[in-house]
Coordinates of C-alpha atoms in Angstrom, one line a residue:
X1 CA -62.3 19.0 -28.0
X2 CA -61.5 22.0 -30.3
X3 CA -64.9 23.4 -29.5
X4 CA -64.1 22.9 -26.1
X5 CA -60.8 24.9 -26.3
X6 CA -62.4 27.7 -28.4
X7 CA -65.0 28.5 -25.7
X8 CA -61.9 28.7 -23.1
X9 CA -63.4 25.8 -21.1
X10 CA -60.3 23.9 -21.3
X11 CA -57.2 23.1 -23.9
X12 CA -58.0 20.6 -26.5
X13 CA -55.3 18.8 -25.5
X14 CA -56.2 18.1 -21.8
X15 CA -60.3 17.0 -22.9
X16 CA -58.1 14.4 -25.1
X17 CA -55.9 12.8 -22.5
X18 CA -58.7 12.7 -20.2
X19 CA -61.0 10.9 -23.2
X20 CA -57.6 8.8 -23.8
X21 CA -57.4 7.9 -20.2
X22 CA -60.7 7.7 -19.4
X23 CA -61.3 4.6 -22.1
X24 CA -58.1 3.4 -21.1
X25 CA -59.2 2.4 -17.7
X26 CA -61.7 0.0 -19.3
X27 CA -59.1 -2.4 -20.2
X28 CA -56.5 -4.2 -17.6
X29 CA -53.3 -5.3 -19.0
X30 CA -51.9 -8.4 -17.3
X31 CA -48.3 -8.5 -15.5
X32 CA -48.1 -11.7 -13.1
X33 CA -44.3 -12.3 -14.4
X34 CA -42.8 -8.4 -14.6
X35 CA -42.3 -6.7 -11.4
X36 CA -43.9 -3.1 -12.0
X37 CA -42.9 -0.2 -9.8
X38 CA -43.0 3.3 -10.1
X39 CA -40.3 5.9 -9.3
X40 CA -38.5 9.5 -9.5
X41 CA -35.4 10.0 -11.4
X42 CA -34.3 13.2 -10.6
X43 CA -37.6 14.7 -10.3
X44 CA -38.9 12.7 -13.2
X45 CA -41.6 9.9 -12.5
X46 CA -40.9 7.1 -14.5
X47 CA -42.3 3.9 -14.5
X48 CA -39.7 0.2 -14.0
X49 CA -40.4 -3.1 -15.0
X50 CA -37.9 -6.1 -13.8
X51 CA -38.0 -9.7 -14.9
X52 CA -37.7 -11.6 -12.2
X53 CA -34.0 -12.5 -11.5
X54 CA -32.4 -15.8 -12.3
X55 CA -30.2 -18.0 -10.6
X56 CA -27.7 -18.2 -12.9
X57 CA -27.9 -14.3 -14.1
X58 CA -25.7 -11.4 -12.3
X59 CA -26.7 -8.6 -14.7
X60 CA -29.4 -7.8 -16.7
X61 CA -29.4 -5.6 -19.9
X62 CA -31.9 -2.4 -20.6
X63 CA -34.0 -0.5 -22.3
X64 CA -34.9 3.5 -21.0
X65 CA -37.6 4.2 -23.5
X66 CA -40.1 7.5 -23.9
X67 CA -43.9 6.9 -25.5
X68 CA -45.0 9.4 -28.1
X69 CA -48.4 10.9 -28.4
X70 CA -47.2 14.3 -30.2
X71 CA -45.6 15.7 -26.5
X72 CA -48.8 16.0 -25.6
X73 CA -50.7 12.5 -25.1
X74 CA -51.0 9.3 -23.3
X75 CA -48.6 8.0 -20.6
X76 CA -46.4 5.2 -19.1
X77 CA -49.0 4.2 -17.2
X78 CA -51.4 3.3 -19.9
X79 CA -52.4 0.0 -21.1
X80 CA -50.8 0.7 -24.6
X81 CA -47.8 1.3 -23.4
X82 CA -47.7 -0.5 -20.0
X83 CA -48.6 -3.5 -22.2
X84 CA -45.7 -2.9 -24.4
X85 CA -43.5 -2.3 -22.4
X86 CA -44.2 -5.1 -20.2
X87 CA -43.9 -7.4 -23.3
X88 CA -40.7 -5.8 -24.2
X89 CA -39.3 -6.8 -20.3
X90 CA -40.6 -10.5 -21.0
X91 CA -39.3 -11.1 -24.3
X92 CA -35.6 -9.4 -23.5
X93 CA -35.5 -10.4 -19.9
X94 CA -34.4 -7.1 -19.9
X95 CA -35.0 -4.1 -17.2
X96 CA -37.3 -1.2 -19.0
X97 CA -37.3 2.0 -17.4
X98 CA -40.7 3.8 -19.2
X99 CA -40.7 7.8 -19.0
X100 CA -43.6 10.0 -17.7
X101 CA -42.1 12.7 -18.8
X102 CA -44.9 15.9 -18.2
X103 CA -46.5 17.1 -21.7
X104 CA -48.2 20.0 -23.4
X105 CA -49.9 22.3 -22.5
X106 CA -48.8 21.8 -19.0
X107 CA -45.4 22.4 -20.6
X108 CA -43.6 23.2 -23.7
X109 CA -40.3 22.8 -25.6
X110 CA -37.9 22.4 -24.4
X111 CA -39.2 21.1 -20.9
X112 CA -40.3 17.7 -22.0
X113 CA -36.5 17.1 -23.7
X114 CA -35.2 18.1 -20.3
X115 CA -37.5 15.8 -18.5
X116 CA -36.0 12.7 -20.7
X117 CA -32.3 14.0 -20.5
X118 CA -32.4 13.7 -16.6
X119 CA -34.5 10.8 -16.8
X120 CA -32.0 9.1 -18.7
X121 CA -29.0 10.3 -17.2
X122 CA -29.8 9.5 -13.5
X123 CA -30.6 5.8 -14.6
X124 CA -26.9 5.8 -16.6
X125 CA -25.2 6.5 -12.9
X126 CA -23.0 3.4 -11.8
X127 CA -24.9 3.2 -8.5
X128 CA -28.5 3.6 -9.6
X129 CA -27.8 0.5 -12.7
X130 CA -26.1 -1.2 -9.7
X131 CA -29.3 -1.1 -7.8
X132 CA -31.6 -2.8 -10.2
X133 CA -29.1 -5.3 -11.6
X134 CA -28.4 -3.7 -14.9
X135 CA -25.6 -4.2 -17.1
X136 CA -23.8 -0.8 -18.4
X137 CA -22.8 -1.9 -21.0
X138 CA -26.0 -3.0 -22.5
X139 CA -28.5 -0.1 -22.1
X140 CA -30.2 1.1 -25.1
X141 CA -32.7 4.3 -25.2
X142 CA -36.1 3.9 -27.2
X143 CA -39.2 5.8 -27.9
X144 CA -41.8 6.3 -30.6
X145 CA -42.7 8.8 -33.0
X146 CA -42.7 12.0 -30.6
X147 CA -40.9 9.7 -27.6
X148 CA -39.1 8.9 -30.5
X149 CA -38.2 12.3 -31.0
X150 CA -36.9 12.8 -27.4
X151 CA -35.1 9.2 -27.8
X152 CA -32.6 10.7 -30.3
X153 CA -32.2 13.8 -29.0
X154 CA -31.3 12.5 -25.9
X155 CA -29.0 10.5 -27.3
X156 CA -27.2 13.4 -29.3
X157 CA -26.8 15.1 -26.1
X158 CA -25.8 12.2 -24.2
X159 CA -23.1 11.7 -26.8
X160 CA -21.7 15.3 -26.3
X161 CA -21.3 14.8 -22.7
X162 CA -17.9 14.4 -21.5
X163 CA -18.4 14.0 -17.7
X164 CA -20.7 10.8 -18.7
X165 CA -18.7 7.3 -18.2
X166 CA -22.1 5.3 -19.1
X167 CA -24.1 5.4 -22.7
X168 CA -26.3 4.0 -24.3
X169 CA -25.1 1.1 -26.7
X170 CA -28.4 1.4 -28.8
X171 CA -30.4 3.6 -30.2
X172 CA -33.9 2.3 -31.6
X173 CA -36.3 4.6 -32.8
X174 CA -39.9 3.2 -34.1
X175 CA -41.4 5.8 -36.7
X176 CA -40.4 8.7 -35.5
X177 CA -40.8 12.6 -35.8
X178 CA -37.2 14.5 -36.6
X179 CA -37.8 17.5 -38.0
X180 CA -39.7 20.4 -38.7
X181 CA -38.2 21.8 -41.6
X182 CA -39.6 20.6 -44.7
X183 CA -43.4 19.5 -44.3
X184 CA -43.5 18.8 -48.5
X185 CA -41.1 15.6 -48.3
X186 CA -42.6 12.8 -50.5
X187 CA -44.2 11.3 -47.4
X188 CA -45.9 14.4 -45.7
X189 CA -47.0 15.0 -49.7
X190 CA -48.1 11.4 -50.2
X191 CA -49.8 10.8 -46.6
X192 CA -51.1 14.7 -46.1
X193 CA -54.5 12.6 -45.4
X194 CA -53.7 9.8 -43.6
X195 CA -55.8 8.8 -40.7
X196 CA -54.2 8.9 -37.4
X197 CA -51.4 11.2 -38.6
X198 CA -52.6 13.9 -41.5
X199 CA -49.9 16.4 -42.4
X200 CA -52.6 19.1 -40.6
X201 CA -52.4 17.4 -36.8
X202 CA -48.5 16.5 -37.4
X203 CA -48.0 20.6 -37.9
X204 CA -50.7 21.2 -34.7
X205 CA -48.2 19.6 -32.4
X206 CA -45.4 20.9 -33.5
X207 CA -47.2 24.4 -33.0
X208 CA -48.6 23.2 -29.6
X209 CA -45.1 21.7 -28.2
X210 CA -43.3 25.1 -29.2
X211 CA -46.5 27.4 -27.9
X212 CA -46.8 28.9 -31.0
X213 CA -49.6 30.3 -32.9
X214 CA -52.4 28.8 -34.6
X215 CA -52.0 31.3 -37.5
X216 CA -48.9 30.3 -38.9
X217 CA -50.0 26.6 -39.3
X218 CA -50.6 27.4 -42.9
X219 CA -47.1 29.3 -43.6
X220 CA -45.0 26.3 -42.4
X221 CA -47.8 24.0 -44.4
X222 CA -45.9 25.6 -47.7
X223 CA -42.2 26.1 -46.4
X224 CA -42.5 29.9 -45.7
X225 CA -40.2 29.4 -42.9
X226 CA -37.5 28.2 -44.6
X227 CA -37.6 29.7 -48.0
X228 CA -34.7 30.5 -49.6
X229 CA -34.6 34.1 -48.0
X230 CA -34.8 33.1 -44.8
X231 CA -31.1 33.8 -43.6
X232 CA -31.5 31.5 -40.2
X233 CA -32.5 28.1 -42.6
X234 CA -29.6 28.5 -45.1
X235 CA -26.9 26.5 -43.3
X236 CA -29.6 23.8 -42.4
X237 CA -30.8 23.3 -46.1
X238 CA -28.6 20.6 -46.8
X239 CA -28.2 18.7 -44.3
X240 CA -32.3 18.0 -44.8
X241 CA -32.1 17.6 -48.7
X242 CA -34.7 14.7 -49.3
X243 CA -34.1 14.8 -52.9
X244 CA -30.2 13.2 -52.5
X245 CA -31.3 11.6 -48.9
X246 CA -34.2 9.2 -50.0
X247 CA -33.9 6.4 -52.6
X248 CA -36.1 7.0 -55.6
X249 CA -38.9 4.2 -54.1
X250 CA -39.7 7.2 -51.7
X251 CA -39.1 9.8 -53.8
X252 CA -41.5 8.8 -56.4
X253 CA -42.9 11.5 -58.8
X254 CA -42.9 14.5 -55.9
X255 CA -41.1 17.9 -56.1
X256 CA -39.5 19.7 -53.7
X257 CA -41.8 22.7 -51.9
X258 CA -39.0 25.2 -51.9
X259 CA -40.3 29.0 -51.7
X260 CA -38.1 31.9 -53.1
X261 CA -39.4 34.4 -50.5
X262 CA -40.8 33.4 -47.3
X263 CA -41.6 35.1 -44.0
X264 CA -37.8 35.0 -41.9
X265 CA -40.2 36.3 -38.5
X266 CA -41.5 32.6 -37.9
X267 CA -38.1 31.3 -37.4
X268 CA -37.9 34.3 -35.1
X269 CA -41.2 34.3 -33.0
X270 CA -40.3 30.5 -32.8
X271 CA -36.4 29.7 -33.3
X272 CA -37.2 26.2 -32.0
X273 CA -37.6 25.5 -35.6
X274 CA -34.6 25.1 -36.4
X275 CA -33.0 24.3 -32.6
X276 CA -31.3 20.5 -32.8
X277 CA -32.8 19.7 -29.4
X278 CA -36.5 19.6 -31.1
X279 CA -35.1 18.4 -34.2
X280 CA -32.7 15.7 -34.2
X281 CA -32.5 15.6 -37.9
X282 CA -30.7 18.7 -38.2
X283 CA -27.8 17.9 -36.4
X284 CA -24.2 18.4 -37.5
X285 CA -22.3 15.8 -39.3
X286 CA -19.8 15.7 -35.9
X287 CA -22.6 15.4 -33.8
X288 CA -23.9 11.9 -35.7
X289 CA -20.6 10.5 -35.9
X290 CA -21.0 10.0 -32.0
X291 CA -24.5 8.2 -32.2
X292 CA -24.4 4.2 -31.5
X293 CA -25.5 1.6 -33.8
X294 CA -29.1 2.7 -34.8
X295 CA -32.3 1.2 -35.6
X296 CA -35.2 2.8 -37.0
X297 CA -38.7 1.3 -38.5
X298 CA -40.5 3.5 -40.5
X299 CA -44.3 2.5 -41.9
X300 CA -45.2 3.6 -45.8
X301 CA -48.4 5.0 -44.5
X302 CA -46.8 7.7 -42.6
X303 CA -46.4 11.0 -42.5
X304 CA -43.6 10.6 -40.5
X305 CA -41.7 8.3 -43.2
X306 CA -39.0 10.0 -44.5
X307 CA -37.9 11.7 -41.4
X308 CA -36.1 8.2 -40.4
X309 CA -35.2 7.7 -43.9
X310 CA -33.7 10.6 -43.7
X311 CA -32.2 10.4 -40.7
X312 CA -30.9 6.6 -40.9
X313 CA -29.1 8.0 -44.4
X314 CA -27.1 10.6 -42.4
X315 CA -26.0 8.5 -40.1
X316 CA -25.0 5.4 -42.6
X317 CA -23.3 8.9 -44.3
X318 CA -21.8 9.5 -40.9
X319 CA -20.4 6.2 -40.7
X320 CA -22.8 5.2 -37.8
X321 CA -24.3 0.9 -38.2
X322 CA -28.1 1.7 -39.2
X323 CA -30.4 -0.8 -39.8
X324 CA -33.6 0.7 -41.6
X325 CA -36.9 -1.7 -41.3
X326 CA -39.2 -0.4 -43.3
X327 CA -43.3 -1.8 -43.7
X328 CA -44.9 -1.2 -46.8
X329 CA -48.2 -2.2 -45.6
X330 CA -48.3 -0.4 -42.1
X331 CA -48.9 2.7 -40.5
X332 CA -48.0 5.4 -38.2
X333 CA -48.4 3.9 -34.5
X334 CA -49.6 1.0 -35.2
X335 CA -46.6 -0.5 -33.2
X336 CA -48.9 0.0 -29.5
X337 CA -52.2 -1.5 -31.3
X338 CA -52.1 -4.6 -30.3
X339 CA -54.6 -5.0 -27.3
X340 CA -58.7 -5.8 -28.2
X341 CA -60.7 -3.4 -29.6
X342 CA -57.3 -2.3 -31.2
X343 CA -54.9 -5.6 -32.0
X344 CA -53.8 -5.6 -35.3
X345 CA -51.6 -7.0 -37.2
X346 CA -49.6 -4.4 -38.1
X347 CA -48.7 -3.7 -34.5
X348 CA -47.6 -7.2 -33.7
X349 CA -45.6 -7.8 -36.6
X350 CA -43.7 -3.8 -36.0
X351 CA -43.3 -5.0 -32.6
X352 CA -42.3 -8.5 -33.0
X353 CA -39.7 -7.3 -35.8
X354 CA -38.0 -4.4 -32.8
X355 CA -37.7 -7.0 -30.2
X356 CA -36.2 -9.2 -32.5
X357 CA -33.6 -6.4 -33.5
X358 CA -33.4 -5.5 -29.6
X359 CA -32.5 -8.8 -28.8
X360 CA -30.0 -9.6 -31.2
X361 CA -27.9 -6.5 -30.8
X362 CA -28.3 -5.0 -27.2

């Protein structure tokens, strides 16, 4: 793929969706009991799938949730997530509303957050829940790691909007990617090697979901961007302190990465960095106290771990319900593994453990 993209034939990132896709097609997923449609909200395709209705049952409740793949991969239409999804609509007898929103390189930041917002939004209007049957009162918004991303952000905007008479009761965010501040945290220091989600690839699509430059992959590896003379990241450094955020399980033996000088032109060739609609994690303290009760799995094996560490310790902080379920023996993504070649066990005990949550609070 990357040899691809340096001789200009193609991006990278379009030869791996088409791979992605490509062996997806090979498997079929099936969905005799979930009525599957597809759809535009506001310009948006996203994908529906409706239990069938019961006697006995007036409305149903809801999930709107948004698939990672780093902004830039998979789909709502793939088995992975058609599968999940599907599962999801079974086990909840709930209405899921899966969104294709468009990715990189097609488009960048902040498109893609767009594409969810009024994804989200047109489904939360009275007549549009009216027409498929859907409870108001018992919608939540979901996504994994990037989805999962887009998930919160979404919901911090959604929060902030006065005109809105519908939101989400739930937020439920499965390993997910919240900021792009601090790429030393005891996880990205512990995991920098992981397979599926080494520190390296995690940085790439950051880079590739703000259009920024290859080159300066190595100056936010080591915290350039938001050294300590870096005027832009002052009033951010605390709210992204790992050292008083994390329990000392996660904290372990690491040190903070914290650079005395730095280069201050990152933040300025890509401000993104530090903008609260790519990373949630950043928000304000007034912003949080508006989120709804939160749930938020996080895998030891993960890059990605102490971003929802972090994030679910805010919000407690905040005075938002969180409940934290952490897996000491599983790792990032593993939640959509869970069809042959690729069914482990990881992925059916993550997912069985968020559908139980889903069920017993939404």
């Amino acid at each position: 793929c990357h040899l691809i993209h340096y001789l200009r034939l193609s991006h990278h990132l379009i030869v791996l969706n088409y791979l992605i896709c490509t062996f997806d097609k090979l498997k079929s997923v099936s969905s005799e009991d979930i009525n599957i449609t597809d759809a535009v909200f506001d310009g948006v395709e996203v994908r529906v799938f409706e239990p069938p209705a019961k006697a006995d049952e007036k409305l149903k409740r809801s999930v709107v949730y948004i698939h990672g793949g780093g902004w830039a991969l998979a789909s709502a239409r793939t088995s992975l997530y058609n599968n999940l999804c599907r599962i999801m609509a079974e086990s909840l007898n709930a209405v899921v509303v899966s969104v294709e929103y468009r990715l990189v390189p097609e488009v960048c930041f902040p498109e893609q957050f767009h594409d969810a917002l009024r994804a989200t939004k047109h489904f939360l209007q009275p007549d549009v829940l009216a027409q498929y049957s859907v409870d108001p009162s018992r919608i939540a918004i979901s996504g994994d790691s990037a989805g999962g991303n887009l998930a919160a952000a979404v919901c911090q905007q959604l929060s902030k909007d006065e005109h809105l008479t519908i939101r989400p009761k739930l937020q439920a965010l499965i390993y997910p990617v919240l900021q792009a501040f601090d790429f030393n945290t005891p996880s990205y220091q512990q995991n920098m090697n992981m397979p599926v989600l080494p520190r390296y690839v995690m940085i790439n699509y950051w880079i590739d979901y703000f259009n920024g430059n290859y080159d300066l992959a190595h100056s936010l590896l080591i915290n350039n961007h938001t050294a300590l003379d870096v005027g832009q990241a002052l009033s951010f450094r605390g709210r992204l302190n790992w050292t008083s955020l994390l329990p000392s399980s996660f904290k372990k033996n690491y040190k903070p990465v914290i650079q005395t000088t730095g280069k201050a032109d990152i933040v300025q060739q890509i401000p993104a960095l530090l903008d609260v609609r790519a990373v949630p994690l950043l928000a304000e303290n007034e912003t949080l106290q508006l989120q709804p009760k939160t749930y938020i799995l996080t895998c030891e094996n993960d890059v990605l771990r102490d971003d929802g560490v972090m994030y679910a310790k805010r919000l407690e902080n905040a005075g938002v319900e969180v409940t934290l379920d952490h897996f000491d023996d599983c790792f990032h993504g593993c939640m959509i593994f869970t069809i042959w070649p690729t069914d482990f066990s990881a992925g059916v005990q993550t997912r069985n453990s968020y559908i139980k949550w889903l069920d017993e609070n939404l």
